[in-house]
Coordinates of C-alpha atoms in Angstrom, one line a residue:
M147 CA -24.1 -4.1 -184.5
R148 CA -24.3 -7.5 -186.0
L149 CA -21.3 -8.7 -183.9
A150 CA -23.1 -7.5 -180.7
I151 CA -26.2 -9.3 -181.5
L152 CA -24.3 -12.5 -182.2
R153 CA -22.5 -12.0 -178.8
A154 CA -25.9 -11.3 -177.0
C155 CA -27.5 -14.4 -178.2
P156 CA -25.6 -16.9 -175.9
I157 CA -26.1 -14.6 -172.9
R158 CA -29.8 -14.4 -173.7
K159 CA -29.9 -18.1 -174.2
F160 CA -28.1 -18.7 -170.9
A161 CA -30.5 -16.2 -169.1
L162 CA -33.5 -17.9 -170.4
G163 CA -32.1 -21.4 -170.0
R164 CA -33.3 -24.2 -167.8
R165 CA -30.3 -24.1 -165.5
M166 CA -30.7 -20.4 -164.9
R167 CA -34.4 -20.8 -164.2
Y168 CA -33.9 -23.6 -161.7
G169 CA -30.9 -21.9 -160.1
S170 CA -32.9 -18.7 -159.6
N171 CA -35.8 -20.6 -158.1
A172 CA -33.4 -22.4 -155.7
L173 CA -31.8 -19.1 -154.7
L174 CA -35.2 -17.4 -154.1
L175 CA -36.3 -20.5 -152.1
T176 CA -33.1 -20.4 -150.0
L177 CA -33.5 -16.7 -149.3
A178 CA -37.2 -17.2 -148.3
V179 CA -36.3 -20.0 -145.9
I180 CA -33.5 -17.9 -144.3
A181 CA -35.9 -14.9 -144.0
I182 CA -38.6 -17.1 -142.4
V183 CA -36.0 -18.6 -139.9
L184 CA -34.8 -15.1 -139.0
M185 CA -38.4 -13.9 -138.4
V186 CA -39.2 -16.9 -136.3
N187 CA -36.1 -16.3 -134.2
V188 CA -37.0 -12.7 -133.7
I189 CA -40.6 -13.5 -132.7
V190 CA -39.5 -16.2 -130.3
A191 CA -36.8 -14.0 -128.7
R192 CA -39.4 -11.3 -128.1
H193 CA -42.2 -13.6 -127.0
P194 CA -40.6 -16.7 -125.6
A195 CA -42.8 -19.8 -125.2
K196 CA -42.1 -23.2 -124.0
L197 CA -43.9 -26.5 -124.1
D198 CA -43.0 -29.2 -121.5
L199 CA -43.9 -32.6 -122.9
T200 CA -42.5 -34.6 -120.0
Q201 CA -45.0 -36.7 -118.1
E202 CA -43.9 -35.3 -114.7
K203 CA -43.6 -31.7 -116.0
M204 CA -40.0 -31.7 -115.1
Y205 CA -39.3 -28.3 -116.6
T206 CA -42.5 -26.5 -115.5
L207 CA -42.7 -24.6 -112.2
S208 CA -45.7 -25.3 -109.9
E209 CA -48.5 -22.9 -109.5
E210 CA -47.4 -22.2 -105.9
T211 CA -44.0 -21.0 -107.1
R212 CA -45.6 -18.9 -109.9
Q213 CA -47.8 -17.1 -107.4
I214 CA -44.9 -16.3 -105.1
L215 CA -42.8 -15.0 -108.0
R216 CA -45.7 -12.9 -109.3
K217 CA -46.0 -11.3 -105.8
L218 CA -42.3 -10.5 -105.4
D219 CA -41.9 -6.8 -104.5
R220 CA -38.2 -7.0 -103.6
D221 CA -35.1 -8.1 -105.5
V222 CA -34.0 -11.6 -104.8
K223 CA -30.4 -12.6 -105.6
I224 CA -29.4 -16.3 -105.9
T225 CA -25.7 -17.2 -106.1
A226 CA -25.1 -20.9 -106.8
F227 CA -21.7 -22.4 -106.2
F228 CA -21.3 -25.4 -108.5
P229 CA -18.1 -26.7 -110.2
E230 CA -18.2 -26.7 -114.0
G231 CA -19.9 -29.7 -115.6
D232 CA -21.7 -30.7 -112.4
A233 CA -24.8 -32.6 -113.3
V234 CA -26.9 -31.3 -110.4
G235 CA -25.6 -27.8 -111.2
E236 CA -27.0 -28.1 -114.7
M237 CA -30.4 -29.1 -113.4
V238 CA -30.3 -26.1 -111.0
R239 CA -29.3 -23.8 -113.8
D240 CA -32.3 -25.0 -115.9
L241 CA -34.6 -24.5 -112.9
L242 CA -33.4 -21.1 -111.9
N243 CA -33.7 -19.9 -115.6
E244 CA -37.4 -20.5 -115.2
Y245 CA -37.4 -18.3 -112.1
T246 CA -35.7 -15.5 -113.9
R247 CA -38.0 -15.9 -116.9
L248 CA -41.1 -15.5 -114.8
S249 CA -39.8 -12.6 -112.6
S250 CA -37.4 -9.8 -113.3
K251 CA -37.0 -9.4 -109.5
V252 CA -34.9 -12.6 -109.5
S253 CA -31.3 -12.6 -110.5
V254 CA -29.1 -15.7 -110.7
S255 CA -25.3 -16.1 -111.0
F256 CA -23.3 -19.3 -111.0
V257 CA -19.9 -19.4 -109.5
D258 CA -17.2 -22.1 -109.7
P259 CA -15.8 -22.2 -106.2
D260 CA -12.5 -23.6 -107.5
K261 CA -12.0 -20.7 -109.9
N262 CA -13.3 -18.0 -107.5
P263 CA -12.4 -19.2 -104.0
S264 CA -12.4 -15.6 -102.5
L265 CA -16.1 -15.2 -103.3
A266 CA -16.8 -18.7 -101.9
K267 CA -15.0 -17.7 -98.7
Q268 CA -17.0 -14.5 -98.6
Y269 CA -20.2 -16.4 -98.6
E270 CA -18.8 -19.0 -96.2
I271 CA -19.3 -21.9 -98.6
T272 CA -17.9 -25.2 -97.3
A273 CA -19.5 -27.6 -99.7
Y274 CA -20.0 -27.9 -103.5
G275 CA -23.6 -27.4 -104.6
T276 CA -24.4 -24.7 -102.0
S277 CA -26.6 -21.8 -103.1
V278 CA -27.2 -18.6 -101.3
V279 CA -30.6 -16.8 -101.6
E280 CA -30.5 -13.1 -100.6
A281 CA -33.1 -10.4 -100.2
G282 CA -32.0 -7.2 -98.5
S283 CA -30.1 -8.1 -95.4
R284 CA -31.5 -11.6 -95.1
S285 CA -30.1 -14.7 -96.6
R286 CA -30.7 -18.4 -96.6
K287 CA -28.6 -21.3 -97.8
V288 CA -29.8 -24.2 -100.0
M289 CA -27.5 -27.2 -99.6
Q290 CA -27.1 -29.8 -102.2
Y291 CA -28.7 -32.5 -100.1
D292 CA -31.8 -30.2 -100.0
L293 CA -32.1 -30.7 -103.8
V294 CA -32.5 -34.5 -103.7
E295 CA -35.3 -36.4 -102.1
Y296 CA -35.3 -40.1 -101.4
G297 CA -38.1 -42.4 -100.5
G298 CA -41.7 -41.7 -101.2
E299 CA -43.6 -43.7 -103.9
S300 CA -40.9 -43.3 -106.6
Q301 CA -38.0 -45.8 -106.8
T302 CA -35.7 -43.1 -108.1
P303 CA -34.4 -40.0 -106.2
G304 CA -36.5 -37.0 -106.9
F305 CA -35.2 -33.5 -107.7
A306 CA -36.5 -31.2 -105.0
G307 CA -34.8 -28.1 -106.3
E308 CA -38.0 -26.1 -106.8
Q309 CA -39.2 -27.0 -103.3
A310 CA -35.9 -25.9 -101.8
F311 CA -35.4 -22.6 -103.7
T312 CA -39.1 -21.5 -103.3
R313 CA -39.0 -22.1 -99.6
A314 CA -35.7 -20.3 -99.3
I315 CA -37.3 -17.3 -101.1
I316 CA -40.2 -17.4 -98.7
G317 CA -37.8 -17.6 -95.8
V318 CA -35.8 -14.5 -96.8
L319 CA -39.0 -12.5 -97.5
E320 CA -40.7 -13.4 -94.2
G321 CA -41.0 -10.4 -91.9
E322 CA -40.5 -12.3 -88.7
E323 CA -39.4 -15.8 -87.8
R324 CA -41.8 -18.0 -85.9
S325 CA -40.4 -20.5 -83.4
V326 CA -41.8 -24.0 -83.2
Y327 CA -40.9 -25.8 -80.0
F328 CA -40.8 -29.6 -79.9
L329 CA -41.2 -31.0 -76.4
V330 CA -38.5 -33.3 -75.1
G331 CA -38.0 -35.3 -71.9
H332 CA -40.8 -37.9 -72.4
E333 CA -39.2 -40.1 -75.2
E334 CA -40.8 -38.1 -77.9
R335 CA -39.8 -38.3 -81.6
D336 CA -36.3 -36.9 -82.1
L337 CA -36.3 -33.8 -84.2
V338 CA -32.9 -34.6 -85.7
Q339 CA -33.2 -38.4 -86.3
D340 CA -36.9 -39.1 -86.7
Y341 CA -38.3 -35.8 -88.0
W342 CA -35.4 -34.3 -89.9
Q343 CA -37.5 -34.1 -93.1
A344 CA -40.4 -32.4 -91.3
R345 CA -38.0 -30.1 -89.7
S346 CA -36.5 -29.3 -93.1
F347 CA -39.9 -28.4 -94.4
L348 CA -40.6 -26.1 -91.4
E349 CA -37.3 -24.3 -91.6
G350 CA -37.7 -24.0 -95.4
E351 CA -40.8 -21.9 -94.8
G352 CA -39.2 -19.6 -92.4
Y353 CA -39.9 -21.3 -89.1
T354 CA -37.3 -21.8 -86.4
T355 CA -37.3 -25.2 -84.8
K356 CA -36.2 -25.6 -81.2
T357 CA -36.5 -28.2 -78.5
L358 CA -38.2 -27.5 -75.1
N359 CA -37.7 -29.3 -71.8
L360 CA -40.4 -28.0 -69.6
A361 CA -38.9 -29.7 -66.5
S362 CA -35.9 -27.4 -66.7
E363 CA -37.4 -24.4 -68.4
G364 CA -40.5 -24.2 -66.2
K365 CA -42.6 -22.5 -68.8
V366 CA -43.2 -22.1 -72.5
P367 CA -40.9 -19.4 -73.9
G368 CA -42.5 -16.2 -74.9
D369 CA -41.4 -16.4 -78.6
A370 CA -43.2 -19.8 -79.0
A371 CA -45.6 -19.7 -82.0
L372 CA -46.4 -23.4 -81.5
V373 CA -45.6 -26.3 -79.1
V374 CA -45.5 -29.8 -80.6
I375 CA -45.8 -32.8 -78.3
A376 CA -44.7 -35.6 -80.8
G377 CA -45.3 -39.2 -79.8
P378 CA -44.5 -39.1 -76.0
Q379 CA -43.9 -42.5 -74.5
K380 CA -44.2 -41.1 -71.0
D381 CA -46.7 -38.8 -69.4
L382 CA -46.1 -35.1 -68.7
A383 CA -45.7 -34.2 -65.0
P384 CA -48.5 -32.1 -63.5
K385 CA -46.4 -28.9 -63.4
E386 CA -45.5 -29.4 -67.1
I387 CA -49.2 -29.8 -67.9
E388 CA -49.8 -26.6 -65.9
A389 CA -47.2 -24.8 -68.0
V390 CA -48.8 -25.9 -71.2
R391 CA -52.2 -25.0 -70.0
D392 CA -51.0 -21.6 -69.0
Y393 CA -49.5 -21.2 -72.4
V394 CA -52.8 -22.1 -74.3
D395 CA -54.8 -19.9 -71.9
R396 CA -52.8 -17.0 -73.2
G397 CA -53.7 -17.8 -76.8
G398 CA -51.0 -20.3 -77.5
S399 CA -51.3 -23.2 -79.9
V400 CA -50.4 -26.9 -79.3
M401 CA -50.1 -29.9 -81.6
V402 CA -50.5 -33.2 -79.8
L403 CA -49.4 -36.4 -81.7
A404 CA -50.5 -39.2 -79.5
E405 CA -49.7 -42.6 -81.0
P406 CA -50.9 -45.8 -79.3
L407 CA -48.7 -47.2 -76.5
R408 CA -48.0 -50.8 -75.5
Q409 CA -50.0 -50.6 -72.3
K410 CA -53.4 -49.1 -71.6
G411 CA -54.1 -46.3 -69.2
Q412 CA -51.0 -44.3 -69.9
L413 CA -50.7 -40.5 -70.6
Q414 CA -53.4 -39.7 -68.1
N415 CA -52.2 -36.1 -67.6
I416 CA -52.1 -35.5 -71.4
K417 CA -55.6 -37.0 -71.7
A418 CA -56.8 -34.7 -68.9
L419 CA -55.3 -31.7 -70.8
I420 CA -57.0 -32.4 -74.1
A421 CA -60.2 -33.5 -72.4
K422 CA -60.6 -29.8 -71.6
W423 CA -60.6 -29.2 -75.3
G424 CA -63.4 -31.7 -75.9
V425 CA -61.3 -34.6 -77.2
G426 CA -60.5 -38.0 -75.7
L427 CA -57.9 -40.7 -76.6
N428 CA -58.9 -44.3 -77.0
D429 CA -56.4 -47.0 -75.9
D430 CA -56.6 -49.0 -79.2
V431 CA -54.9 -49.5 -82.5
V432 CA -56.9 -48.7 -85.6
I433 CA -57.5 -51.5 -88.2
D434 CA -59.1 -50.6 -91.5
P435 CA -59.6 -53.5 -93.9
A436 CA -61.3 -51.2 -96.5
S437 CA -58.9 -48.3 -96.9
H438 CA -55.2 -48.9 -96.1
Y439 CA -51.8 -48.6 -97.5
F440 CA -51.1 -51.6 -99.7
L441 CA -51.6 -54.8 -97.7
D442 CA -51.1 -53.3 -94.2
A443 CA -54.6 -52.8 -92.6
G444 CA -52.8 -51.2 -89.7
S445 CA -51.8 -48.2 -91.9
P446 CA -55.2 -46.6 -92.6
I447 CA -55.8 -44.0 -95.3
P448 CA -58.7 -42.1 -93.7
E449 CA -61.3 -40.0 -95.5
V450 CA -60.4 -36.4 -95.4
Q451 CA -63.1 -34.1 -93.9
Y452 CA -63.7 -30.5 -94.9
H453 CA -61.7 -27.9 -92.9
D454 CA -59.3 -25.0 -93.6
I455 CA -56.5 -27.4 -92.9
T456 CA -57.6 -30.1 -95.3
M457 CA -58.9 -28.0 -98.2
K458 CA -55.8 -28.4 -100.3
L459 CA -55.8 -32.2 -99.7
I460 CA -59.4 -32.4 -100.9
T461 CA -58.7 -30.1 -103.9
E462 CA -55.7 -32.1 -105.1
K463 CA -57.3 -35.4 -104.1
L464 CA -54.5 -36.4 -101.7
G465 CA -54.8 -38.9 -99.0
C466 CA -52.8 -39.4 -95.8
V467 CA -51.2 -42.6 -94.6
L468 CA -51.1 -43.0 -90.8
P469 CA -49.4 -46.2 -89.8
R470 CA -50.3 -47.5 -86.3
S471 CA -52.8 -45.0 -85.1
R472 CA -55.1 -44.7 -82.1
S473 CA -58.7 -43.4 -82.4
L474 CA -60.0 -40.3 -80.9
F475 CA -63.5 -39.3 -79.7
E476 CA -65.3 -36.1 -79.0
S477 CA -66.2 -35.5 -75.3
R478 CA -68.3 -32.6 -74.3
E479 CA -68.6 -33.5 -70.7
S480 CA -65.4 -32.0 -69.4
A481 CA -64.8 -29.6 -72.2
D482 CA -64.2 -25.9 -71.5
P483 CA -66.8 -23.5 -72.7
G484 CA -66.2 -21.8 -76.1
V485 CA -64.6 -24.9 -77.6
T486 CA -65.2 -25.8 -81.2
V487 CA -64.2 -29.3 -82.3
S488 CA -63.8 -30.4 -86.0
A489 CA -63.0 -33.8 -87.2
L490 CA -60.3 -33.9 -89.9
L491 CA -59.7 -37.6 -90.7
K492 CA -62.2 -40.4 -90.5
T493 CA -61.7 -44.1 -91.2
S494 CA -64.1 -46.3 -93.1
G495 CA -67.2 -48.0 -91.7
Q496 CA -65.4 -51.3 -91.8
S497 CA -62.6 -50.2 -89.5
W498 CA -62.4 -50.8 -85.8
G499 CA -60.1 -49.9 -82.8
E500 CA -58.4 -53.0 -81.6
T501 CA -58.2 -52.9 -77.9
D502 CA -56.1 -56.0 -77.4
L503 CA -52.7 -54.2 -77.9
E504 CA -50.7 -57.4 -77.6
A505 CA -52.7 -59.5 -80.1
K506 CA -50.6 -60.9 -83.0
Q507 CA -53.7 -61.6 -85.1
V508 CA -56.6 -59.2 -84.9
S509 CA -60.3 -59.5 -85.6
F510 CA -63.2 -57.3 -84.6
D511 CA -64.7 -58.0 -81.2
P512 CA -68.0 -56.1 -80.8
K513 CA -67.8 -56.5 -77.0
S514 CA -64.5 -54.8 -76.5
D515 CA -63.3 -53.1 -79.7
N516 CA -64.3 -49.6 -80.9
K517 CA -66.4 -49.8 -84.0
G518 CA -65.7 -47.6 -87.0
P519 CA -65.9 -45.1 -88.6
L520 CA -63.3 -43.7 -86.2
V521 CA -61.8 -40.2 -86.0
L522 CA -58.0 -40.0 -86.2
A523 CA -57.5 -36.2 -86.0
F524 CA -59.4 -33.2 -84.5
A525 CA -58.8 -29.5 -84.9
V526 CA -60.0 -27.5 -81.9
E527 CA -60.4 -23.8 -81.4
R528 CA -61.2 -22.2 -78.2
V529 CA -62.0 -18.6 -77.3
S530 CA -60.0 -17.9 -74.2
E531 CA -61.5 -16.5 -71.1
K532 CA -60.5 -13.0 -70.0
K533 CA -57.2 -13.1 -68.3
T534 CA -54.8 -10.2 -67.9
V535 CA -51.2 -10.5 -68.8
A536 CA -50.2 -9.7 -65.2
E537 CA -52.3 -12.7 -64.1
S538 CA -50.6 -14.9 -66.6
G539 CA -47.1 -14.0 -65.2
G540 CA -46.2 -11.3 -67.6
D541 CA -44.7 -13.8 -70.0
D542 CA -46.2 -12.2 -73.0
G543 CA -43.3 -12.1 -75.3
T544 CA -42.3 -8.7 -73.9
K545 CA -40.4 -8.1 -70.8
D546 CA -42.9 -5.7 -69.3
G547 CA -45.9 -7.7 -70.5
S548 CA -47.3 -4.7 -72.4
A549 CA -49.0 -6.7 -75.1
D550 CA -52.5 -5.6 -76.0
E551 CA -55.3 -7.5 -74.5
G552 CA -58.2 -8.9 -76.4
T553 CA -56.4 -9.9 -79.6
R554 CA -54.7 -13.0 -80.6
S555 CA -51.3 -12.5 -82.1
E556 CA -51.4 -12.9 -85.9
D557 CA -47.8 -14.0 -86.1
G558 CA -47.7 -16.4 -83.3
V559 CA -48.5 -16.8 -79.9
G560 CA -48.0 -16.2 -76.3
K561 CA -48.1 -12.5 -76.7
A562 CA -51.6 -11.6 -76.0
A563 CA -54.1 -12.7 -73.6
G564 CA -57.6 -11.5 -73.1
D565 CA -61.3 -11.9 -73.7
G566 CA -61.9 -13.1 -77.2
A567 CA -58.4 -14.4 -77.8
K568 CA -58.4 -17.7 -79.7
A569 CA -56.2 -20.6 -78.8
R570 CA -55.9 -23.6 -81.2
M571 CA -55.0 -27.2 -80.7
L572 CA -54.5 -30.1 -83.1
I573 CA -54.8 -33.6 -81.8
V574 CA -53.7 -36.6 -84.0
G575 CA -53.8 -40.2 -82.8
N576 CA -50.6 -40.8 -84.7
A577 CA -47.0 -39.7 -84.6
S578 CA -45.4 -41.9 -87.3
F579 CA -46.9 -40.1 -90.2
L580 CA -44.1 -37.5 -89.9
D581 CA -41.3 -40.1 -89.7
N582 CA -38.7 -39.6 -92.4
D583 CA -39.7 -42.7 -94.4
V584 CA -43.4 -41.8 -94.3
V585 CA -43.7 -38.1 -94.3
T586 CA -43.5 -37.8 -98.1
F587 CA -46.3 -40.4 -98.7
Q588 CA -49.3 -38.8 -100.4
G589 CA -50.5 -35.8 -98.5
N590 CA -48.8 -36.4 -95.1
I591 CA -46.5 -33.3 -95.4
D592 CA -49.4 -31.2 -96.7
L593 CA -51.5 -32.2 -93.6
F594 CA -48.6 -31.3 -91.3
M595 CA -47.6 -28.0 -92.9
N596 CA -51.2 -26.8 -93.3
S597 CA -51.9 -27.7 -89.7
V598 CA -48.9 -25.7 -88.6
G599 CA -50.0 -22.8 -90.7
W600 CA -53.5 -22.9 -89.2
L601 CA -52.2 -23.2 -85.7
V602 CA -49.9 -20.2 -85.9
G603 CA -52.3 -18.1 -88.0
K604 CA -50.3 -18.4 -91.2
E605 CA -52.9 -19.9 -93.5
E606 CA -50.7 -20.0 -96.6
S607 CA -48.0 -22.7 -96.8
I608 CA -46.3 -24.3 -99.7
T609 CA -45.5 -28.0 -100.3
I610 CA -44.0 -28.7 -103.7
R611 CA -43.3 -32.3 -104.5
A612 CA -40.0 -33.5 -105.8
K613 CA -40.0 -34.5 -109.4
S614 CA -38.6 -37.8 -110.7
P615 CA -38.2 -38.8 -114.3
S616 CA -40.8 -41.5 -115.2
Y617 CA -39.7 -44.5 -117.2
S618 CA -42.2 -46.4 -119.2
Q619 CA -41.6 -50.0 -120.3
I620 CA -43.0 -51.7 -123.4
Y621 CA -42.9 -55.4 -123.7
L622 CA -42.8 -56.7 -127.4
T623 CA -43.4 -60.2 -128.8
G624 CA -40.9 -61.6 -131.3
Q625 CA -43.2 -60.7 -134.2
Q626 CA -43.6 -57.2 -133.0
A627 CA -39.9 -56.7 -132.5
S628 CA -39.2 -58.0 -136.0
L629 CA -41.8 -55.6 -137.4
V630 CA -40.2 -52.6 -135.6
F631 CA -36.8 -53.7 -136.9
Y632 CA -37.7 -54.1 -140.5
S633 CA -39.9 -51.0 -140.7
T634 CA -37.2 -48.7 -139.2
V635 CA -34.0 -50.3 -140.4
V636 CA -35.2 -51.4 -143.9
G637 CA -38.5 -49.8 -144.6
I638 CA -37.9 -46.1 -143.9
P639 CA -34.4 -46.0 -145.7
L640 CA -36.0 -47.8 -148.7
V641 CA -38.8 -45.2 -148.9
F642 CA -36.2 -42.4 -149.0
L643 CA -34.2 -44.3 -151.6
L644 CA -37.2 -44.8 -153.9
V645 CA -38.4 -41.2 -153.6
G646 CA -34.8 -39.9 -154.3
G647 CA -34.5 -42.2 -157.3
G648 CA -37.9 -41.0 -158.7
I649 CA -36.9 -37.3 -158.3
W650 CA -33.6 -38.0 -160.1
L651 CA -35.3 -39.8 -163.0
R652 CA -37.8 -37.0 -163.4
R653 CA -35.2 -34.3 -163.5
R654 CA -33.2 -36.2 -166.0
N655 CA -36.1 -36.4 -168.4
L656 CA -37.1 -32.8 -168.2

């Protein structure tokens, strides 16, 4: 008994000793930290949350995309073909992870085309960086060049992945494709060279873009949802005007982009066409010293007026840049009955329409120039007169011309004619705002896409801007640079050294 007590004393002394006490505390503290970390991981896994601290919100989806994902009622499959380690592929991966996080209807898979060539062949992949978006039997490809956007106000290329994939999803979910015809034959803007970005926006939202030569076709095709006359340098022939007039009489929609020409008195037939809609074209070039793009007074930034087309521009405080514009005016004298004219864009009161089209230096001449404020765009709506399909030639989108009368087609145009059918026209005194190097400025593309949506009866459209990483620069004086150096290289390590030394001394004296 005595021997056991003698043996127990060292054990008791060890159990109640300082080392045991500190060791136990350290062990309990370590276990508590591990338990807290595990609990935090479990909570985060069940309720994931993310905080995007980047200035441009590089890793946050826009509200437009969120709304579309929330409304998804069908499964959407995205197959992205990127080689391993591809930088753009990693950006796409991060982006699409957000899509899957917000909607269980979206599934994403990445395929290395070098390791799985048979699947790449099955999807007819011919270039790295191609993605295929599928919904049911419909599919749409997103090419790598769709993911990068150059130009605009940023000096660095923007990542337009969200824009491309969201539009592709819209495209595969659309019930019916709408055809937008761009008129050719009068030296209009070229859809491939001049307007390829605008065309990309249209096709991204499910529209089909086509060219139309009225001189050879003789009429506007029955599947036309919209006809665009973009910057003609020559006038339309009377028979072409007649074909366009017949089209709008049956409820069709037309967009006229009439930029100023070098000589006055041109485009008389087009002027006569839109005069029936209560709008006239001035032969001038708009100069606005008060509101323009940088130092170019010939590139006005007009004030946006309230309308269904411009509501988004006003809400998001976006302006439009319209380099080299002509002014428009409202004319009721020769307008057809039932026409409603709404101004969309107005210049400032200091602007004027320069009528000397060959002047190298311009100044306002009250005798000849048009005094501001001036209108640069009109939206016109007209209730068509009663006209049977048979009278309109049976070209109603169906071979037998059996479309119902008295209703305007919701999905386009040219199908129905009759009393109460509404036709729409948009007239802009500018065609360059859609050029490739200008279309991404401020709200230009919003104006165009919203106009197209309004004209075809598809009020909702989506325009998501590309995101570029922003770089901020700080300029330091020599004194400030020295302060930063000594505080970070010397000061902070010294603080840690002093604190550590103090703790060591305190423990030694315990």
